[in-house]
Amino acid sequence: MRGFELVHPASLDEAIKLLDVDDPTVRPFSGGTALMLMMKTGVFQPSILVHLGGLEAEHAAVAVTPEGGLRIGALATLTSVEHSAEVVRVAPVIPRAMKRLANVRVRNVARIGGNLAHGDPHMDLPPVLSSLGGAVTVRGPGGTRSIPIEGLFSGYYETVLTRGELITDVTLPSQRGWASAYLKCTTRSADDWPTLGVAVSLKVTDGAIAESRVMVSAATEKLTRLPSAEAVLKGANAGEDAVARAADAAAAEAETIDDARGSAEYKTELLRVYVKRALGEAIRNGAVQ
Amino acid sequence: MNVMRPMPAGQVGRSVPRLEARQKVTGRADYVHNVVVPGMLYTKVFRSTVAHGRILSIDTSAAEALEGVYRVVTGEDIKTIVPEPYYGPAFHDQPVLALEKVRHVGEPVAVVLAEDPYIAAEAVQLITAEYEELEPVFDEVEAVTSKAVVHEVLRPAGTFPDLKHLVGRRDTNVALDYQLRRGDVDAAFAAADHVFEHEFRTQQTMHTPLEPMVSLAIPGHESLTIHTASQSPSFVRIEIARLLGWPENRVRVLVPHLGGGFGAKLYIKLEALVACLALLVRRPVKLSLTMEEQFYTITKHASTFRIKSSIKNGKITGRRCEVFWNGGAYADIGPRVTQKSGFTAPGPYDIENVSIDSVALYTNRPPAGALRGFGIPQLVWAYESHTDLIARDLGIDPVEFRRNNILREGREQATGTAMKDAAIEAVLDDIAQKMDWSKPFDRGTGTVKRGRGIAIGFKASISPTTSVAIVNVYGDGSCSVYLSTVDMGQGSDTAMAQIVAETLGIETENVKVIHPDTDVTPYDMATLGSRSTFHMGHAVKLAAQHARDQLTELAASLGLPAGTNYGPKELFKKKYGMQAGNIVGVGSYIPEYTSPAPETGLSANVTPFWMVGGTGVEIEVDTETGHVKILRMINAADLGRALNPKVVETQLSGAALMQLGFTLFENMEYDNGQVTNASFADYKIPGIHDIPARIENDIVEAEQTNGPYGAKGVGESATFGVSPAIANAIHDAVGVRLTEMPLTPESVFRAIRAKKG
Amino acid sequence: MDSTSRQIRFTLNGRPVSARVESHLDLVDLLRRFDLFGARESCGQGLCGCCTVLVDGVAVSGCLTLAQLVDGKSVTTVESLDESGELSHVQQAFIDEGAFQCGFCTPGFVMMAHELLKQNPDPNETEIRDYLAGNLCRCAAYPEIIRAVRSAADRMRPA
């Protein structure tokens, strides 16, 4: 990992400019927890690392939007998100998920933008944030655009971000009336990467499920939304029967993959169970006021 | 400090905090990891990418051209220092760097020496090698008949008395086959009411000491100093001296604290390589492995155990054991694991007719050696799972069935050695009582089922092995104990100081323990197999008694009456007219041992003491996912009298939790001989969330009558019962039997599904 | 000297220091240059916590921290805890509870326990487990570590 240059842009535009090159050895560096692993094992040999830490002052704020949602600066550390009073109020599922996300030291330095941009399908936040209807604001040489998080990932460790593009913000709509839950399943030690992550959000009106988002991660090649499970839930009573049918639909729909944490077949069965449990937990958690 | 003053007896049995506690909590304890010397070169190893192959060429030119690279060394260069550069405790089979052939992925093929570790790491990436690939063999059972032969010729080392019988052979993967024949098993099977036969398997795992292996060699004038994270400094010195053709006194081996060992740092690991490199380049050379590289260096044997038993009137009348040990590419201490564990393969039961075949095999995996139990956990896994299955099938309570067959004091164990001071039944009873075994048990509701299981095991000690200790009383009456036993966290420094203190009537905290330095500290076979408390404990006690006797003689020679109140300080002053002089007490210990007869494997004395341990668990199985949660774990052991109850308790707890990882998820995974999960990201060890909600550790009341202050070893005992206790509890909860470790949620889930049909 | 090296200044255990640092150097290796060995690399992946140090008062894995990035910051290591000559309450509790064996992971656990008690002076067992889940102890002194953290909390509570 020798011989690279660590540069410190003074502005986001300068960072984008530095990154707008046709060279995969030039990469942005924020918390660095994932990139350092790749560098230490020789998987990634950088020539230039564009350090974004100096931009923290402008791009790490957590704020409630006028609509009652959240805007989180991409350079906010996971710890600052976990402990933000605004996040606790608007989207309590996020701090609940954080307790068992990586570990304290990683959360202290990893940034929410980098966590999403890394494209690792085993991360906990992509399913959680996408189930909340979250989006990222992305700035690049061609300007600014917004991408729903459920559409951010194009494959295994791949995202739709293009050359020079950086995530600047994560935005969440108001969660009023939505009930959410995230469950993950590990099959080796408790602190292992998840074998499966399931995040669900439900909007329940008069006991019936008006709308839902069901997301699966880790067991699939990339973060995946499960519309057939959502279709089962739509209009159904928020009870055991609908939950069980949605779980079956999820299991039938998701394309799980084999790895050291379990066979695809087993993960499909886990998915069935965890969708059921996550929906149950979301209903028990109740809607955010 | 350290001034000897009379203390009431009672140093033994005190829960003294570890002597080095303060250094450890402040981060100031010495590890080899910390040692830096002027002129030192850093190294990085280039490793084989094929499992079995002939080396055609190695291209080191690009690496040598990198700025900051001092030199790149291959096996051929090593031969200029050591013409026959093969080492090992059982066979001289392991080359310092690969010669002609590579036998496992990860085998060291070349080494870069550089001024900077980052440069060495980069240069290694520039080395290439070409191999002619040979057919590999990975499975221990296939290795018996495989056409692929890992070593064409075997050369026994002849170092240790218990391995003197190893023979050189050609064209076989069998490194050792231990056989025991007692009575007539076939007749027992023919006459039985029931015959049961099962096969159990265990997976390959790794010790993963958190301090990765590290060694530093410093060349001197016709001498060599090696700082190494080793459990066996005496063996390192002997083996390095042998390789170099030097007398022992030209090789000095020092070991400070060890950041964990568990058997990984035994015999000789990196030392031969750094020694050769240092002599080759005439500069100090340090090699620090990464966590990943440890997986290519030493592991725990995978195993297959076929066990068959006959039952007549509720008694086990015959048992046949066939155990195959996957030793990997180099024997390391696998032959001893195979033989020593072979002694007790039928378990702690009184069985008239026994046949044992325990076979050590070479394969093209990374080498396997000792790991906290020397093969016993693999055996107990099989025989206690088997025992449980028999009891269930016969409709007898598993604890009752064990009691009916248990090996009692005075009875001969399979080898013909009579049981003495082995509280097997007491361990079983203790666990059963703690678990309220005879009372009804809550079996859970809905999709979560509860179950409980018990397992017990025992182990023969490593014999005959030698320990020597020195106790030095200084002019002011303070004293030190010199020994080559390595404190790798088990607390041996503290225990040995307690023995000195008890014998001399002083305070433990005032005894200084001199860490292994072969220029200074005397011989100890190694720190392994829970042998230190017994073997070194005896040597230390003898050394302290020797010192005490000399002090008594000194007093008499000064004309003082017997029982005088003069302390050592006054005696020295009276003798020398000032604070001066030493009293040096020396103690040496080797237990008696009778080698097993080659034809029958029988011996009247295979061990000076027996270790006994057992575990009971209460678990919960999530039948929808297969997840197993340990609600309660009780570990009990017979360790004679506890020298330091608190340290003993943490040894029991630590051993059981380590085995819990091996039981539930630790597993080296392979793709064509390549370990695919050689890091903590993918090879998971137990963390703080994995420990049982409740864990209890019991010291069963016992005494080892021939042990120092009634004590014996305990470092491994709580590993014995964990795996089968959990498998038995799973069976109890959901009615399925797993016969292969690890007991993953998926395997539990699949078994439940299969049972449902 | 590497062309990518750079002079940095930072505060180390309360004292201003400076060093010439290559871009690839990690914080554990930088601390070794100051003869501080309490933070040590083990897994090299930020998973075991043996290399825990504080940067500007925040716990990080030294092995995943580029040394150049501590320029202008304050770095605190385990060696600072007993600068007065007295052990901290956490350190003493670890000794009294026997919360370590080989000691290699101990500085990391001690540092993390300090951080936990700073943020939560009276943690329950689940909170202790959650907070320390990123530290590994191969000797598995976990039950004793949990007891030591509780004991330290008791000692630190104002009477």
mmCIF file of C-alpha atoms in Angstrom, chain B residues 271-424:
data_model
loop_
_atom_site.group_PDB
_atom_site.id
_atom_site.type_symbol
_atom_site.label_atom_id
_atom_site.label_comp_id
_atom_site.label_asym_id
_atom_site.label_seq_id
_atom_site.Cartn_x
_atom_site.Cartn_y
_atom_site.Cartn_z
ATOM 1 C CA GLU B 271 12.652 -19.778 14.511
ATOM 2 C CA ALA B 272 14.548 -21.923 12.009
ATOM 3 C CA LEU B 273 13.789 -19.442 9.256
ATOM 4 C CA VAL B 274 14.878 -16.311 11.140
ATOM 5 C CA ALA B 275 17.955 -18.128 12.426
ATOM 6 C CA CYS B 276 19.056 -19.080 8.918
ATOM 7 C CA LEU B 277 18.271 -15.618 7.550
ATOM 8 C CA ALA B 278 20.206 -13.860 10.301
ATOM 9 C CA LEU B 279 23.250 -16.035 9.692
ATOM 10 C CA LEU B 280 22.927 -15.598 5.954
ATOM 11 C CA VAL B 281 22.845 -11.779 5.983
ATOM 12 C CA ARG B 282 24.732 -11.231 9.268
ATOM 13 C CA ARG B 283 22.059 -8.877 10.524
ATOM 14 C CA PRO B 284 19.181 -9.153 12.976
ATOM 15 C CA VAL B 285 16.083 -10.424 11.208
ATOM 16 C CA LYS B 286 12.520 -10.209 12.445
ATOM 17 C CA LEU B 287 9.541 -12.059 11.065
ATOM 18 C CA SER B 288 6.069 -11.055 12.244
ATOM 19 C CA LEU B 289 3.194 -13.012 10.788
ATOM 20 C CA THR B 290 -0.156 -11.467 10.094
ATOM 21 C CA MET B 291 -3.323 -13.059 11.388
ATOM 22 C CA GLU B 292 -3.890 -14.459 7.898
ATOM 23 C CA GLU B 293 -0.461 -16.099 7.730
ATOM 24 C CA GLN B 294 -1.079 -17.934 10.975
ATOM 25 C CA PHE B 295 -3.705 -20.034 9.203
ATOM 26 C CA TYR B 296 -1.000 -21.389 6.870
ATOM 27 C CA THR B 297 1.342 -22.186 9.738
ATOM 28 C CA ILE B 298 -0.398 -24.467 12.199
ATOM 29 C CA THR B 299 -3.961 -25.645 12.780
ATOM 30 C CA LYS B 300 -6.067 -28.112 14.712
ATOM 31 C CA HIS B 301 -6.546 -31.555 13.204
ATOM 32 C CA ALA B 302 -9.690 -32.316 11.312
ATOM 33 C CA SER B 303 -10.668 -35.865 12.186
ATOM 34 C CA THR B 304 -12.896 -38.803 11.375
ATOM 35 C CA PHE B 305 -13.798 -41.200 14.149
ATOM 36 C CA ARG B 306 -15.597 -44.495 13.500
ATOM 37 C CA ILE B 307 -16.820 -45.927 16.758
ATOM 38 C CA LYS B 308 -18.614 -49.214 17.365
ATOM 39 C CA SER B 309 -19.858 -50.540 20.707
ATOM 40 C CA SER B 310 -21.520 -53.653 22.026
ATOM 41 C CA ILE B 311 -23.969 -53.574 24.918
ATOM 42 C CA LYS B 312 -24.959 -56.446 27.135
ATOM 43 C CA ASN B 313 -27.295 -55.950 30.114
ATOM 44 C CA GLY B 314 -26.828 -52.203 29.948
ATOM 45 C CA LYS B 315 -23.045 -52.484 30.051
ATOM 46 C CA ILE B 316 -20.605 -51.574 27.325
ATOM 47 C CA THR B 317 -18.762 -54.816 26.693
ATOM 48 C CA GLY B 318 -16.713 -53.957 23.640
ATOM 49 C CA ARG B 319 -15.653 -50.893 21.693
ATOM 50 C CA ARG B 320 -13.788 -50.479 18.442
ATOM 51 C CA CYS B 321 -12.298 -47.054 17.672
ATOM 52 C CA GLU B 322 -10.848 -46.064 14.347
ATOM 53 C CA VAL B 323 -9.604 -42.489 14.325
ATOM 54 C CA PHE B 324 -8.091 -40.724 11.337
ATOM 55 C CA TRP B 325 -6.207 -37.506 11.990
ATOM 56 C CA ASN B 326 -5.721 -34.980 9.211
ATOM 57 C CA GLY B 327 -2.179 -33.878 9.912
ATOM 58 C CA GLY B 328 -1.705 -31.642 6.913
ATOM 59 C CA ALA B 329 1.517 -31.370 4.968
ATOM 60 C CA TYR B 330 3.980 -31.609 7.872
ATOM 61 C CA ALA B 331 3.725 -33.871 10.885
ATOM 62 C CA ASP B 332 4.564 -31.222 13.488
ATOM 63 C CA ILE B 333 3.433 -32.963 16.693
ATOM 64 C CA GLY B 334 0.555 -34.810 15.024
ATOM 65 C CA PRO B 335 2.024 -38.249 15.778
ATOM 66 C CA ARG B 336 1.978 -37.480 19.493
ATOM 67 C CA VAL B 337 -1.583 -36.169 19.216
ATOM 68 C CA THR B 338 -2.473 -39.406 17.474
ATOM 69 C CA GLN B 339 -0.868 -41.698 20.012
ATOM 70 C CA LYS B 340 -1.592 -39.868 23.256
ATOM 71 C CA SER B 341 -5.201 -39.315 22.401
ATOM 72 C CA GLY B 342 -5.379 -42.879 21.105
ATOM 73 C CA PHE B 343 -4.792 -44.087 24.673
ATOM 74 C CA THR B 344 -8.156 -42.733 25.777
ATOM 75 C CA ALA B 345 -10.216 -43.021 22.586
ATOM 76 C CA PRO B 346 -12.812 -45.366 24.153
ATOM 77 C CA GLY B 347 -13.678 -42.741 26.766
ATOM 78 C CA PRO B 348 -13.868 -42.836 30.552
ATOM 79 C CA TYR B 349 -15.754 -46.120 30.649
ATOM 80 C CA ASP B 350 -14.954 -49.523 32.022
ATOM 81 C CA ILE B 351 -14.822 -51.668 28.892
ATOM 82 C CA GLU B 352 -13.413 -55.175 28.863
ATOM 83 C CA ASN B 353 -12.719 -55.497 25.139
ATOM 84 C CA VAL B 354 -11.214 -52.650 23.209
ATOM 85 C CA SER B 355 -9.622 -52.191 19.834
ATOM 86 C CA ILE B 356 -8.108 -48.848 18.868
ATOM 87 C CA ASP B 357 -6.532 -47.704 15.637
ATOM 88 C CA SER B 358 -5.437 -44.096 15.688
ATOM 89 C CA VAL B 359 -3.805 -43.012 12.460
ATOM 90 C CA ALA B 360 -1.898 -39.805 11.698
ATOM 91 C CA LEU B 361 -2.081 -38.844 8.044
ATOM 92 C CA TYR B 362 -0.306 -36.443 5.802
ATOM 93 C CA THR B 363 -2.498 -34.389 3.453
ATOM 94 C CA ASN B 364 -1.994 -31.255 1.377
ATOM 95 C CA ARG B 365 -3.529 -28.912 3.902
ATOM 96 C CA PRO B 366 -1.620 -26.553 6.215
ATOM 97 C CA PRO B 367 0.007 -28.560 9.029
ATOM 98 C CA ALA B 368 -1.958 -29.544 12.110
ATOM 99 C CA GLY B 369 -0.529 -29.799 15.598
ATOM 100 C CA ALA B 370 -1.573 -29.397 19.196
ATOM 101 C CA LEU B 371 -4.518 -27.230 20.134
ATOM 102 C CA ARG B 372 -5.722 -27.102 23.720
ATOM 103 C CA GLY B 373 -6.434 -30.765 24.334
ATOM 104 C CA PHE B 374 -4.035 -32.648 22.054
ATOM 105 C CA GLY B 375 -6.811 -34.397 20.140
ATOM 106 C CA ILE B 376 -8.969 -35.135 23.167
ATOM 107 C CA PRO B 377 -11.788 -32.703 22.240
ATOM 108 C CA GLN B 378 -12.121 -34.476 18.862
ATOM 109 C CA LEU B 379 -12.390 -37.847 20.622
ATOM 110 C CA VAL B 380 -14.777 -36.765 23.358
ATOM 111 C CA TRP B 381 -16.980 -35.223 20.667
ATOM 112 C CA ALA B 382 -17.332 -38.648 19.119
ATOM 113 C CA TYR B 383 -17.479 -40.973 22.118
ATOM 114 C CA GLU B 384 -19.825 -38.805 24.147
ATOM 115 C CA SER B 385 -22.149 -38.287 21.188
ATOM 116 C CA HIS B 386 -22.054 -42.052 20.664
ATOM 117 C CA THR B 387 -22.678 -42.723 24.361
ATOM 118 C CA ASP B 388 -25.705 -40.453 24.301
ATOM 119 C CA LEU B 389 -27.108 -42.142 21.215
ATOM 120 C CA ILE B 390 -26.755 -45.556 22.842
ATOM 121 C CA ALA B 391 -28.466 -44.417 26.043
ATOM 122 C CA ARG B 392 -31.336 -42.863 24.086
ATOM 123 C CA ASP B 393 -31.783 -45.938 21.961
ATOM 124 C CA LEU B 394 -31.811 -48.191 25.014
ATOM 125 C CA GLY B 395 -34.225 -45.859 26.783
ATOM 126 C CA ILE B 396 -31.802 -45.337 29.641
ATOM 127 C CA ASP B 397 -31.210 -41.903 31.108
ATOM 128 C CA PRO B 398 -27.887 -40.682 29.641
ATOM 129 C CA VAL B 399 -26.444 -39.805 33.044
ATOM 130 C CA GLU B 400 -27.550 -43.123 34.473
ATOM 131 C CA PHE B 401 -26.041 -44.989 31.542
ATOM 132 C CA ARG B 402 -22.743 -43.197 32.053
ATOM 133 C CA ARG B 403 -22.780 -43.985 35.769
ATOM 134 C CA ASN B 404 -23.408 -47.663 35.024
ATOM 135 C CA ASN B 405 -20.324 -47.821 32.858
ATOM 136 C CA ILE B 406 -18.007 -45.252 34.341
ATOM 137 C CA LEU B 407 -14.354 -45.981 34.914
ATOM 138 C CA ARG B 408 -13.813 -46.083 38.659
ATOM 139 C CA GLU B 409 -10.747 -45.612 40.815
ATOM 140 C CA GLY B 410 -8.401 -48.584 40.668
ATOM 141 C CA ARG B 411 -9.911 -50.075 37.507
ATOM 142 C CA GLU B 412 -7.716 -50.493 34.470
ATOM 143 C CA GLN B 413 -8.265 -48.115 31.617
ATOM 144 C CA ALA B 414 -7.988 -49.396 28.023
ATOM 145 C CA THR B 415 -4.196 -49.217 28.001
ATOM 146 C CA GLY B 416 -3.982 -51.316 31.168
ATOM 147 C CA THR B 417 -2.985 -48.359 33.327
ATOM 148 C CA ALA B 418 -4.999 -48.302 36.541
ATOM 149 C CA MET B 419 -7.054 -45.223 37.278
ATOM 150 C CA LYS B 420 -5.721 -43.207 40.179
ATOM 151 C CA ASP B 421 -6.871 -39.827 41.462
ATOM 152 C CA ALA B 422 -9.310 -39.408 38.595
ATOM 153 C CA ALA B 423 -12.583 -37.994 39.887
ATOM 154 C CA ILE B 424 -14.575 -38.911 36.812
#
